[in-house]
Tab-separated table of C-alpha atoms (C1' of nucleotides) in Angstrom:
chain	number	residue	atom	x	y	z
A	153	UNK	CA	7.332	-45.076	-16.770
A	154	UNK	CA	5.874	-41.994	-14.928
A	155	UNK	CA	8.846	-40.153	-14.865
A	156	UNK	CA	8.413	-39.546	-18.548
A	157	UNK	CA	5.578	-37.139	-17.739
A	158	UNK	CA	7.316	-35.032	-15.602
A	159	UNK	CA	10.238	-34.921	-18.271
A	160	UNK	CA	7.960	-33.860	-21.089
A	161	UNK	CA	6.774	-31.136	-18.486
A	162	UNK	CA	9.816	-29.842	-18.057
A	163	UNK	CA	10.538	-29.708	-21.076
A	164	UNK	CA	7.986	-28.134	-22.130
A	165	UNK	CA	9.903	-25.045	-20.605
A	166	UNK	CA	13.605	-26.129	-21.075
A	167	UNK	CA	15.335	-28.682	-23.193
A	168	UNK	CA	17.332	-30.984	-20.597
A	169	UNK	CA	20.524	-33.054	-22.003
A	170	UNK	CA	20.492	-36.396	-21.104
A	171	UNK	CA	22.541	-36.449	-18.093
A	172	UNK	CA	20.041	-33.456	-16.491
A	173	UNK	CA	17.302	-35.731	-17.531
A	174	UNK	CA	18.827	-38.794	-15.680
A	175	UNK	CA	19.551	-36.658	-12.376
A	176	UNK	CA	15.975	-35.371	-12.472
A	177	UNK	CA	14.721	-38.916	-12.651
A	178	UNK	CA	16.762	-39.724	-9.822
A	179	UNK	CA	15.560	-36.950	-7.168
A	180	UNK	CA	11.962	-37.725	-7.953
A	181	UNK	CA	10.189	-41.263	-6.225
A	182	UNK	CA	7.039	-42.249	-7.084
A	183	UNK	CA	3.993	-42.195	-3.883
A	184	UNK	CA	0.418	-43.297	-4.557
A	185	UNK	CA	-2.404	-41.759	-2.478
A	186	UNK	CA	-5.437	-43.337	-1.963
A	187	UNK	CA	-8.814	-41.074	-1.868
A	188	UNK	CA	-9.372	-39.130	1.624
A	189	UNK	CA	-6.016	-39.109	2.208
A	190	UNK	CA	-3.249	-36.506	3.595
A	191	UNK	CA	-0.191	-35.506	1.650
A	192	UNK	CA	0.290	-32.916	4.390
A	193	UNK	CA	-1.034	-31.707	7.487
A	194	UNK	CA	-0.787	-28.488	9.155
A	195	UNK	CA	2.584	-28.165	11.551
A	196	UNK	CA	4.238	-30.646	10.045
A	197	UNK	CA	6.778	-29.002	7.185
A	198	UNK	CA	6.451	-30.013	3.955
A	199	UNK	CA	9.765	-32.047	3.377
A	200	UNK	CA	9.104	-32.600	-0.462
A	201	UNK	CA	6.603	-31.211	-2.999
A	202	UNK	CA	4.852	-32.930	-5.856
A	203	UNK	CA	3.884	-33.403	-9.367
A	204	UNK	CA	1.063	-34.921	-9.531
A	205	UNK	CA	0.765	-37.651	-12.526
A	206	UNK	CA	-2.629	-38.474	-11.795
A	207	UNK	CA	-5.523	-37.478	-9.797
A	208	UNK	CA	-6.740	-34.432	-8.071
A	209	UNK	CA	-5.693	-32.767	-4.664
A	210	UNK	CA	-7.034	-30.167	-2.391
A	211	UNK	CA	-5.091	-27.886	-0.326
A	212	UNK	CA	-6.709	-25.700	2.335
A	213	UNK	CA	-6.902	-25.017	5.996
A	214	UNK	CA	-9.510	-24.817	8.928
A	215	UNK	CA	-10.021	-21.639	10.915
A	216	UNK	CA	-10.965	-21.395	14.328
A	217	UNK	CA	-14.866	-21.268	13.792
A	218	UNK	CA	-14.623	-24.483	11.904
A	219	UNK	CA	-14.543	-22.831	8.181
A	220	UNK	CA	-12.836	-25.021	5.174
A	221	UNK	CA	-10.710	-22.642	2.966
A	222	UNK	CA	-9.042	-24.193	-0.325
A	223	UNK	CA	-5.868	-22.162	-1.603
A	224	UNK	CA	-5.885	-23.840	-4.815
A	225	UNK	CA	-6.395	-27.126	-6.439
A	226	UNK	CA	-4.078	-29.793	-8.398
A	227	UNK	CA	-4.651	-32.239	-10.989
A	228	UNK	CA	-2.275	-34.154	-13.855
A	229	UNK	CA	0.877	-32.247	-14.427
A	230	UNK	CA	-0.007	-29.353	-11.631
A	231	UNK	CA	2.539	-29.231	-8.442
A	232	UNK	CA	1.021	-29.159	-4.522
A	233	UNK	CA	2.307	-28.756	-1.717
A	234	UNK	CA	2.316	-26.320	1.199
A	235	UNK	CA	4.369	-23.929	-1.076
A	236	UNK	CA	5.343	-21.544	2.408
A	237	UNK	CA	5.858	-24.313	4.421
A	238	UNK	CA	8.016	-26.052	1.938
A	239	UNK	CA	9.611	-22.622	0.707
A	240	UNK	CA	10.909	-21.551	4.111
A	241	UNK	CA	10.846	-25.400	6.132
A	242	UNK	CA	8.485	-24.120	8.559
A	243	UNK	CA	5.580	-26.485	9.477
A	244	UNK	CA	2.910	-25.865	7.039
A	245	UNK	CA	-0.558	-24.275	8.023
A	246	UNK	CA	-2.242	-26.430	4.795
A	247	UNK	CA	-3.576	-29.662	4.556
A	248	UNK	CA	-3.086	-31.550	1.280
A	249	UNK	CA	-5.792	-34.402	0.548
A	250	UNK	CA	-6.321	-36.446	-2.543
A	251	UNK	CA	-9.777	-35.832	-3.975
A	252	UNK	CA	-9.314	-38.785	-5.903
A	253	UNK	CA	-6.928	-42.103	-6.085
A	254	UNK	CA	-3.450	-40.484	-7.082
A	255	UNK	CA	-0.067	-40.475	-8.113
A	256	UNK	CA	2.849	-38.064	-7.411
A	257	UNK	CA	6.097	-37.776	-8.407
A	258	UNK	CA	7.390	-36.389	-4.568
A	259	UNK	CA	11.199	-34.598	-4.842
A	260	UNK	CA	12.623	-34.110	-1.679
A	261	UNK	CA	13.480	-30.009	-0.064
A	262	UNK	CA	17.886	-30.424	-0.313
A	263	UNK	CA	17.641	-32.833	-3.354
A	264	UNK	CA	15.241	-29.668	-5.149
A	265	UNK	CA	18.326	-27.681	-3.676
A	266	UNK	CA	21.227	-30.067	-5.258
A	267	UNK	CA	19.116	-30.175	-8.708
A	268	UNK	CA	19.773	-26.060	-8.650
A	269	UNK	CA	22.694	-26.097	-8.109
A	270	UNK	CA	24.027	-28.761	-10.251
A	271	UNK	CA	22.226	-27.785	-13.563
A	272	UNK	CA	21.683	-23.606	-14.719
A	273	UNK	CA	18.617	-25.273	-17.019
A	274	UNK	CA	17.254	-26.663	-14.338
A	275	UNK	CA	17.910	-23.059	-12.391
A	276	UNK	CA	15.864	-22.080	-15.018
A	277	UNK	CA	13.215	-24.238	-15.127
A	278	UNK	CA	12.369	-23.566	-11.170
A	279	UNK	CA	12.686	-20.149	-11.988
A	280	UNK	CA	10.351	-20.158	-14.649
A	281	UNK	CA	7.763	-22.519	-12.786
A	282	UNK	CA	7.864	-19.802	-9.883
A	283	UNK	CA	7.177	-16.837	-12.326
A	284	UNK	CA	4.451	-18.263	-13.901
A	285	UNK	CA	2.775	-19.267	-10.566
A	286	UNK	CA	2.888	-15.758	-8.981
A	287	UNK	CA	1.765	-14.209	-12.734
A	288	UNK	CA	-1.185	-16.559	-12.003
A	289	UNK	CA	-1.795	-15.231	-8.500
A	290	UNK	CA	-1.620	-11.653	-9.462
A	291	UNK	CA	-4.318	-12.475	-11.555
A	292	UNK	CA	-6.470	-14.723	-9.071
A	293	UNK	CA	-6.440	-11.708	-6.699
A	294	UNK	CA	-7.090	-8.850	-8.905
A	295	UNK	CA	-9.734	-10.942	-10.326
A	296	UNK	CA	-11.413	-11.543	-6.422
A	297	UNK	CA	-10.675	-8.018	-5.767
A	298	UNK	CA	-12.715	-6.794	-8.748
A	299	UNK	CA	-15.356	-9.345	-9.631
A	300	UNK	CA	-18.685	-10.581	-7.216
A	301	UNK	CA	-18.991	-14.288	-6.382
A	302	UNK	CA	-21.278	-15.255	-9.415
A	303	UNK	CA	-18.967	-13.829	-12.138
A	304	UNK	CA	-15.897	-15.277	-10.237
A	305	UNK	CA	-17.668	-18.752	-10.911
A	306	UNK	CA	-18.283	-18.407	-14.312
A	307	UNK	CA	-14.867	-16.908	-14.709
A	308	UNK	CA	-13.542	-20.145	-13.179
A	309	UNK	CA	-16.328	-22.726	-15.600
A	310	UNK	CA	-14.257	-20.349	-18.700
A	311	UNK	CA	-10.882	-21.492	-18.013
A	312	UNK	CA	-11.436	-24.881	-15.545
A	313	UNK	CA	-14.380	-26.337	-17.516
A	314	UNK	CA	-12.837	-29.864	-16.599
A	315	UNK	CA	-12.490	-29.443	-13.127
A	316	UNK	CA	-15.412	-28.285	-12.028
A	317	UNK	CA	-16.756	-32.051	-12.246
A	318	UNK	CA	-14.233	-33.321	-10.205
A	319	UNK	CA	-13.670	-31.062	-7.360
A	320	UNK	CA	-16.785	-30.966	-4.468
A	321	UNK	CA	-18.571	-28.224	-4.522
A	322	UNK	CA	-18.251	-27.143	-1.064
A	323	UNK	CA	-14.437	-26.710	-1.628
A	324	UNK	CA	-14.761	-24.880	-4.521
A	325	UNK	CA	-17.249	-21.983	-3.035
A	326	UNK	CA	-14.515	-21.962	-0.682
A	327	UNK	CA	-11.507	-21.379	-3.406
A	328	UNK	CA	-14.232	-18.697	-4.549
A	329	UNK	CA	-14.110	-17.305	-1.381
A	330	UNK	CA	-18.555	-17.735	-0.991
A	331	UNK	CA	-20.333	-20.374	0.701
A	332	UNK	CA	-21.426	-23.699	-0.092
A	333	UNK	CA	-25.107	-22.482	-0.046
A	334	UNK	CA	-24.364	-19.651	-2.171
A	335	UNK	CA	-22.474	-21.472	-4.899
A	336	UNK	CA	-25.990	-23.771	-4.619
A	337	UNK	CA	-27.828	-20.713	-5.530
A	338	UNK	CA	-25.890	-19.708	-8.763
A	339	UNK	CA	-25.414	-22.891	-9.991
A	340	UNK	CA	-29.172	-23.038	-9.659
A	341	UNK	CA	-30.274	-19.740	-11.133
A	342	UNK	CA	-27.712	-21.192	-14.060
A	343	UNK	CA	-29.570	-24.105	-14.921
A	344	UNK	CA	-33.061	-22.986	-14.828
A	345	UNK	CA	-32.097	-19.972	-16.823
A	346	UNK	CA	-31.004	-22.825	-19.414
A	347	UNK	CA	-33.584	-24.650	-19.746
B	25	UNK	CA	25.946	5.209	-6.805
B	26	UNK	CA	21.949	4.423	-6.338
B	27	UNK	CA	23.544	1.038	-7.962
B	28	UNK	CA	25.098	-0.131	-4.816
B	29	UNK	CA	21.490	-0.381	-2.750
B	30	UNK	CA	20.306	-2.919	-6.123
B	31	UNK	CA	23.592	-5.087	-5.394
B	32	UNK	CA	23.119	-4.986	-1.494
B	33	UNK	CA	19.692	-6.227	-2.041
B	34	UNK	CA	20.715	-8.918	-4.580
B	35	UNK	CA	23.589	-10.061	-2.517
B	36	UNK	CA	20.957	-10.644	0.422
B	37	UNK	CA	20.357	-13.607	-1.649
B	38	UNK	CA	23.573	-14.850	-3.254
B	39	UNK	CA	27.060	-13.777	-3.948
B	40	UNK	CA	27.905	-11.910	-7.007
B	41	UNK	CA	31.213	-12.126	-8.918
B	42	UNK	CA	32.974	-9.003	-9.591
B	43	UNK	CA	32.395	-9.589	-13.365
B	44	UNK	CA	28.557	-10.370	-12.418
B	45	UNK	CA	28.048	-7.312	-10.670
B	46	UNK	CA	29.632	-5.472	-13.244
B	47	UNK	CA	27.076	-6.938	-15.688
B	48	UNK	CA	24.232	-6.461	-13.109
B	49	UNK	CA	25.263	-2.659	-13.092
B	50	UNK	CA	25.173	-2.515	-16.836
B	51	UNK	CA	21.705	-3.397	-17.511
B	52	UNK	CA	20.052	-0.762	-15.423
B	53	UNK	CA	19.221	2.674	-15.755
B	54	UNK	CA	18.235	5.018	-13.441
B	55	UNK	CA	14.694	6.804	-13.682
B	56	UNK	CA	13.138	9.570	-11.669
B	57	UNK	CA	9.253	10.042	-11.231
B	58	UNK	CA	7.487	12.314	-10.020
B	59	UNK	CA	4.785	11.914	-7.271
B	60	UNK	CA	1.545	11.210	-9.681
B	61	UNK	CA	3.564	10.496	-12.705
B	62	UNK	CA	2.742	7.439	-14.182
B	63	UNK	CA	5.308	4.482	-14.564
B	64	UNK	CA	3.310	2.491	-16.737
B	65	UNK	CA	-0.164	2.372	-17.435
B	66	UNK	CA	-3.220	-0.117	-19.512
B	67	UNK	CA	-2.667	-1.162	-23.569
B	68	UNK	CA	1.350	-0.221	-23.204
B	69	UNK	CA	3.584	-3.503	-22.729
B	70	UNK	CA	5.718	-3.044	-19.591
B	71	UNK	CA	9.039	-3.355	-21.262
B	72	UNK	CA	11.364	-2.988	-18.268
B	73	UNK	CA	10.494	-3.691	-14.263
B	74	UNK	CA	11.828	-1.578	-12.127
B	75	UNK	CA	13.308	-1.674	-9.033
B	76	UNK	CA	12.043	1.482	-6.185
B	77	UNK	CA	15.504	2.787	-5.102
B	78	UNK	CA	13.479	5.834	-3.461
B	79	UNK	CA	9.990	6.781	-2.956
B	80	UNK	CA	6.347	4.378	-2.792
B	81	UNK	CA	4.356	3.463	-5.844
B	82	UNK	CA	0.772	1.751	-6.621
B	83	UNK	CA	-0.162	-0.913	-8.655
B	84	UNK	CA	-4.063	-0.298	-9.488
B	85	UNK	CA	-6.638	-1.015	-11.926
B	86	UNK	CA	-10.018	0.836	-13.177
B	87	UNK	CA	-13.044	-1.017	-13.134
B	88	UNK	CA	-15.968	-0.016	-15.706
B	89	UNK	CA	-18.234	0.827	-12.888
B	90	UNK	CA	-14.895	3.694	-11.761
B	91	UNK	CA	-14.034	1.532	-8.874
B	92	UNK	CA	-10.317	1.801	-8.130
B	93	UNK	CA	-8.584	-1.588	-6.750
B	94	UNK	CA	-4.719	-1.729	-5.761
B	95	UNK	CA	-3.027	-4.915	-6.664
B	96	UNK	CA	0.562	-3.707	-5.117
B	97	UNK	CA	1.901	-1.284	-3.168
B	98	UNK	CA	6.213	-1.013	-3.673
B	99	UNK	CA	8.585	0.906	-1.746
B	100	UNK	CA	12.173	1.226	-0.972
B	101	UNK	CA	13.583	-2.224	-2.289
B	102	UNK	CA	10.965	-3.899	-3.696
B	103	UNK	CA	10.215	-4.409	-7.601
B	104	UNK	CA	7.085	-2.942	-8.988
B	105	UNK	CA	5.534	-3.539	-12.846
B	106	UNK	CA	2.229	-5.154	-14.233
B	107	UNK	CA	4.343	-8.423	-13.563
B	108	UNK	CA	2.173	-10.537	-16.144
B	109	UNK	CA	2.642	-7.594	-18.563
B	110	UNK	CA	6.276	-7.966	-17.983
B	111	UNK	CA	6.575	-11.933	-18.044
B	112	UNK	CA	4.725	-12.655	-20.778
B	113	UNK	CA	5.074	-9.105	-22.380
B	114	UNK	CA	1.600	-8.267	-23.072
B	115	UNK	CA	-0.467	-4.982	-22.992
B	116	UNK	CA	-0.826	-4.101	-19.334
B	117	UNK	CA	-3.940	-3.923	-17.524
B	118	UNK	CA	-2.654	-1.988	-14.523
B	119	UNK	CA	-1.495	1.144	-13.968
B	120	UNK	CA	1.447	1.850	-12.191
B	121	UNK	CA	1.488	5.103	-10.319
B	122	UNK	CA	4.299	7.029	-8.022
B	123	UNK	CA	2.938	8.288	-4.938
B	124	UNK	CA	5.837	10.264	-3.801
B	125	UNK	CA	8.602	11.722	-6.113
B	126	UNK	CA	10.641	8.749	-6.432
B	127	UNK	CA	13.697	6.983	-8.234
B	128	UNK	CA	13.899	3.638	-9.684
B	129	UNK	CA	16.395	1.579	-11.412
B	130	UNK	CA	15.078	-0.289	-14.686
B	131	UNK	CA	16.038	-3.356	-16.496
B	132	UNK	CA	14.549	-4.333	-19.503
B	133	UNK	CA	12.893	-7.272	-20.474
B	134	UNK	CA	15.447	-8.838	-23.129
B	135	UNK	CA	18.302	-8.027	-21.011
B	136	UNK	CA	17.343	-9.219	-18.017
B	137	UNK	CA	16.526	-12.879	-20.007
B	138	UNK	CA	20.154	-12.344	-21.423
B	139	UNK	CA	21.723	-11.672	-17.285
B	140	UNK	CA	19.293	-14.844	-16.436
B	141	UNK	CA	20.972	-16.776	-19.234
B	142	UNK	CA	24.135	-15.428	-18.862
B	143	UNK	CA	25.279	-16.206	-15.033
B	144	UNK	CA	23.700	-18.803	-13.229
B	145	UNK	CA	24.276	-17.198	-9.626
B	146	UNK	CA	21.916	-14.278	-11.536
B	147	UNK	CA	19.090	-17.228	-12.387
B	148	UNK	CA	19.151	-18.523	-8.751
B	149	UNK	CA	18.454	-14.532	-8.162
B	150	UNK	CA	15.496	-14.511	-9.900
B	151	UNK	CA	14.270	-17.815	-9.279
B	152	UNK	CA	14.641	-16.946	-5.186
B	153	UNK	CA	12.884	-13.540	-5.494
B	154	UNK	CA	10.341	-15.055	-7.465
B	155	UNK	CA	9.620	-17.872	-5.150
B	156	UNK	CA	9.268	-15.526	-2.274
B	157	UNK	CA	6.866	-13.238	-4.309
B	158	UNK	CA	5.004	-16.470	-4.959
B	159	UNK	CA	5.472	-17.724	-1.395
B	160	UNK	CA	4.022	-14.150	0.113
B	161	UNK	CA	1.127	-13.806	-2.829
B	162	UNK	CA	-0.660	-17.303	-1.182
B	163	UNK	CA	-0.234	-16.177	2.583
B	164	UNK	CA	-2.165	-13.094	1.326
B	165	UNK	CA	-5.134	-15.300	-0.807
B	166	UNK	CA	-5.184	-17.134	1.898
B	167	UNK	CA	-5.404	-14.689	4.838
B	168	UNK	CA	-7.773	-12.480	2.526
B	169	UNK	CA	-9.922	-15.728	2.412
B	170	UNK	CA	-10.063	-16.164	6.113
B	171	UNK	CA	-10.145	-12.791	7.406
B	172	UNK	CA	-12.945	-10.011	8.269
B	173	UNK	CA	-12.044	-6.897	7.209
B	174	UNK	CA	-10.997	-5.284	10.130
B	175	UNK	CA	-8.721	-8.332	10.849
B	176	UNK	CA	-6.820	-7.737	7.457
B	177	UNK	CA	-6.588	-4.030	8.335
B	178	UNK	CA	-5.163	-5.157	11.439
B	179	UNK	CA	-2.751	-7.491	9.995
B	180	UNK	CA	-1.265	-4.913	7.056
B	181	UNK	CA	-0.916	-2.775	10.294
B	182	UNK	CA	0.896	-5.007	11.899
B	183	UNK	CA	3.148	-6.180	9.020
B	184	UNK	CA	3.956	-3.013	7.624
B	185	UNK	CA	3.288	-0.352	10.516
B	186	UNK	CA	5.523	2.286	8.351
B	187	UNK	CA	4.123	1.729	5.598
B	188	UNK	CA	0.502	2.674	6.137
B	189	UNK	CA	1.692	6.662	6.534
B	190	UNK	CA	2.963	6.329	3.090
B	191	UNK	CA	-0.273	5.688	1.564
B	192	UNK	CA	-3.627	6.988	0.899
B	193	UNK	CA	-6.471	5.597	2.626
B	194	UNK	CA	-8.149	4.629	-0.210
B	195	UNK	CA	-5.575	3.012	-2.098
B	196	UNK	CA	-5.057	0.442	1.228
B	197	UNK	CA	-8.718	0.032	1.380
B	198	UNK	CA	-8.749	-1.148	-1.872
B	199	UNK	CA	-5.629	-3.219	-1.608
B	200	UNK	CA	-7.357	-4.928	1.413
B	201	UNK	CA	-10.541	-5.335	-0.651
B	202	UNK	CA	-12.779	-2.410	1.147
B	203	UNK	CA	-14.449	0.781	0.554
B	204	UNK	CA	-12.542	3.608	1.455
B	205	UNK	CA	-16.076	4.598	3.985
B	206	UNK	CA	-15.410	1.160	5.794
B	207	UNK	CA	-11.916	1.400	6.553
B	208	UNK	CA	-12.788	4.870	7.629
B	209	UNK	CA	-15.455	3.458	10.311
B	210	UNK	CA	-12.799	0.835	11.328
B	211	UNK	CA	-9.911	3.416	12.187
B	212	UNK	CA	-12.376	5.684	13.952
B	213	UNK	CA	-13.396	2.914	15.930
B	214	UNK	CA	-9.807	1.844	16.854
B	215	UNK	CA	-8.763	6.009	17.861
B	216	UNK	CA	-12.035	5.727	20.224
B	217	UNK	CA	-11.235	3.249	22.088
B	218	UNK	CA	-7.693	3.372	22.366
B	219	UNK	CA	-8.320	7.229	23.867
C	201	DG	C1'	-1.954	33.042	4.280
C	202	DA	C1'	-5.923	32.637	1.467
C	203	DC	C1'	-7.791	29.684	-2.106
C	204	DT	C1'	-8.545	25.256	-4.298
C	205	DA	C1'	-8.545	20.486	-4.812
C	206	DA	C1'	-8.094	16.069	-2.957
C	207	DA	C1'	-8.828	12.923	0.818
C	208	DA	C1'	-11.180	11.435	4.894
C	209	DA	C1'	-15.236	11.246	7.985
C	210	DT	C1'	-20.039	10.558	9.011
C	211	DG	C1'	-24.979	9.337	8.716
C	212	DA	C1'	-28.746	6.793	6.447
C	213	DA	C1'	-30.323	3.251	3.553
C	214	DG	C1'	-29.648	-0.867	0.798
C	215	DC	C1'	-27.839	-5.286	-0.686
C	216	DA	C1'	-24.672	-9.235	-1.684
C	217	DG	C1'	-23.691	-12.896	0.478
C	218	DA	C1'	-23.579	-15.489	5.178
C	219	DT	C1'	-25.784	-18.220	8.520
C	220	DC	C1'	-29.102	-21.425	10.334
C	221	DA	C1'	-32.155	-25.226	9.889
C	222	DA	C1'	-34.149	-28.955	7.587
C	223	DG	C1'	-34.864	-31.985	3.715
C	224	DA	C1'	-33.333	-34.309	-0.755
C	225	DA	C1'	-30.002	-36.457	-3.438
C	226	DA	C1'	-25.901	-38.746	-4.291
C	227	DA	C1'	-22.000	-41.576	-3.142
C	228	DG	C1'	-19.833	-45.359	-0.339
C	229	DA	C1'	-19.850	-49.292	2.421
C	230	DA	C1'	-21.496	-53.803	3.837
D	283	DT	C1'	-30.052	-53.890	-2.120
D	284	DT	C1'	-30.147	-51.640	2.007
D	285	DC	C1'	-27.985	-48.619	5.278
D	286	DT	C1'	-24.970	-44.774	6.320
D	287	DT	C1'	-22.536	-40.863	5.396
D	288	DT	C1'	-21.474	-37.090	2.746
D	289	DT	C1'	-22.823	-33.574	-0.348
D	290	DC	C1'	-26.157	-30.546	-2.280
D	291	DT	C1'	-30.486	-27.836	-2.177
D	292	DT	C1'	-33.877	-24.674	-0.574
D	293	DG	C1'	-36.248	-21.297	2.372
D	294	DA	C1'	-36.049	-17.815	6.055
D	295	DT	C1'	-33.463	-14.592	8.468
D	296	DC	C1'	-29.552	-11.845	9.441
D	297	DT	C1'	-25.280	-8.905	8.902
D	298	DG	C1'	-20.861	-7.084	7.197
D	299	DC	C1'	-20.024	-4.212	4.135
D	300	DT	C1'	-21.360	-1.039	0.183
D	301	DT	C1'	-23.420	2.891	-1.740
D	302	DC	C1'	-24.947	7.501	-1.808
D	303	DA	C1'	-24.961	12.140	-0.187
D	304	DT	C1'	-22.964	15.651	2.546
D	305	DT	C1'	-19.568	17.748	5.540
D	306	DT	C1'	-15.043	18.239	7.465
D	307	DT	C1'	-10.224	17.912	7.221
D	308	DT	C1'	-5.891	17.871	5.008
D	309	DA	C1'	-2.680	18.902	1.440
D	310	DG	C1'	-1.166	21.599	-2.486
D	311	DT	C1'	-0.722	25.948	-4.984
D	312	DC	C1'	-0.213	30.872	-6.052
DNA sequence: GACTAAAAATGAAGCAGATCAAGAAAAGAA
DNA sequence: TTCTTTTCTTGATCTGCTTCATTTTTAGTC
């Protein structure tokens, strides 16, 4: 059962009693998402968000010119969505796509809303999911704003060893904010320096 | 009572009890600072956050080369601390600096938890200002990603047209991930032509 | 109001990283 | 296995932005 996953998440944050832990079940339905495709598209609003249970997603947008820029990436036990767009129920600006054969757990905008209300732990829990994601943001940009491209990739082989092998490498120059040719380069140097 | 503009701003996002805003009113003191005084700073643990009742502050770190880069700016109802200093209390890596004389009401780490635990209406508080925080943190990667320099000049002027009077040049050019010289050549250019 | 210190402006030179173009390698599909 | 498409690599050239050095302007202080 895949809803065991996202329990032991939780509660990996707060201890639910069982009757929390039955309602949560009960908001979240299982979607599977092949390769290639779309969880979300830009100006359509994100009506749910989701924990993913396995696989690997991408979430980014095209500017006018043509450019691919990924906001951030998602594998096991990471949420995605469109998090303004699903925040505010505006139509999103994002697309989501599966990088790999997946499974979500996908909770819908007013169930999220219900869960809230219903349960302080579960207050909580959002709460503390939410603090820890914009911690982790302060640091992506003060990191961006202070490092050059090459020591923002290493920074991101240190801490995301394992994803770097499953994400393409033209999306993640673009989460680096360099170019596909320039992330080429690095690696590159990397490798010959190596050996 | 400075307390009253902290309960307005809460109650933007939920209704208080009396009892809750009682409680609310309890747990913070207020703190002047004067313009250049620090309000925290690297290797200390941000104990409290604080909200800006009066005045502007700046969120900045040092590089080892001496480069200065602004992580936040925070004026008149908006919170301001090394926020992963606070959350997870660790030593900071920011300093926190006024930039007018200024008054702030504080909260402290272990009694905000205790408020959170306390009232549930106080948890959705917290949970809501920290998904907006989130929320506005990714419209900024992202724009930051897809945007010239000039364009995210543009945009802060457009966003926050008051607020760019408040601070020094070189504290926004560093905030929008510049050097001081280039947002210098960008402004020029902009008086030109408008003239 | 004169003096001092901090911030902003300006010119010249340099560079990190982008762009363009073309080929090589890898992954999917039939 | 072959064919096709996508991804990655590599070289050549270009540019947005930085750096350095100096001057001008603004703000703060006695």
């Amino acid at each position: 059962m895949n809803h065991k996953q996202l329990l032991d998440y939780i509660q990996n944050f707060v201890s639910l009693k069982e009757e929390e832990a039955k309602l949560v079940v009960s908001c979240f339905k299982e979607v599977k998402v092949k390769k290639r495709q779309f969880l979300a598209q830009p100006n359509f609003i994100n009506t749910h968000r989701s924990f993913v249970i396995k696989g690997a997603f991408r979430t980014y947008t095209i500017t006018d010119d043509g450019q691919d820029h990924t906001l951030q990436f998602a594998i096991e036990n990471w949420w995605v969505s469109d998090f303004n767009s699903y925040l505010y129920q505006h139509p999103a600006t994002l697309f989501i796509v599966a990088l790999e054969d997946s499974t979500v757990l996908q909770i819908e905008y007013h169930k999220e809303q219900e869960l809230k209300k219903a349960s302080h732990t579960i207050e909580t829990f959002f709460r503390i999911i939410a603090e820890k994601g914009l911690a982790f943001e302060h640091r992506r940009i003060l990191f961006n704003l202070t490092h050059s491209a090459e020591a923002r990739y290493d920074n991101f082989l240190l801490n995301y060893p394992n994803f770097v092998q499953r994400v393409p490498q033209y999306a993640l120059a673009s989460y680096l904010g360099m170019s596909t040719e320039f992330l080429s380069r690095i690696r590159n140097k990397k490798t010959r320096k190596k050996s």
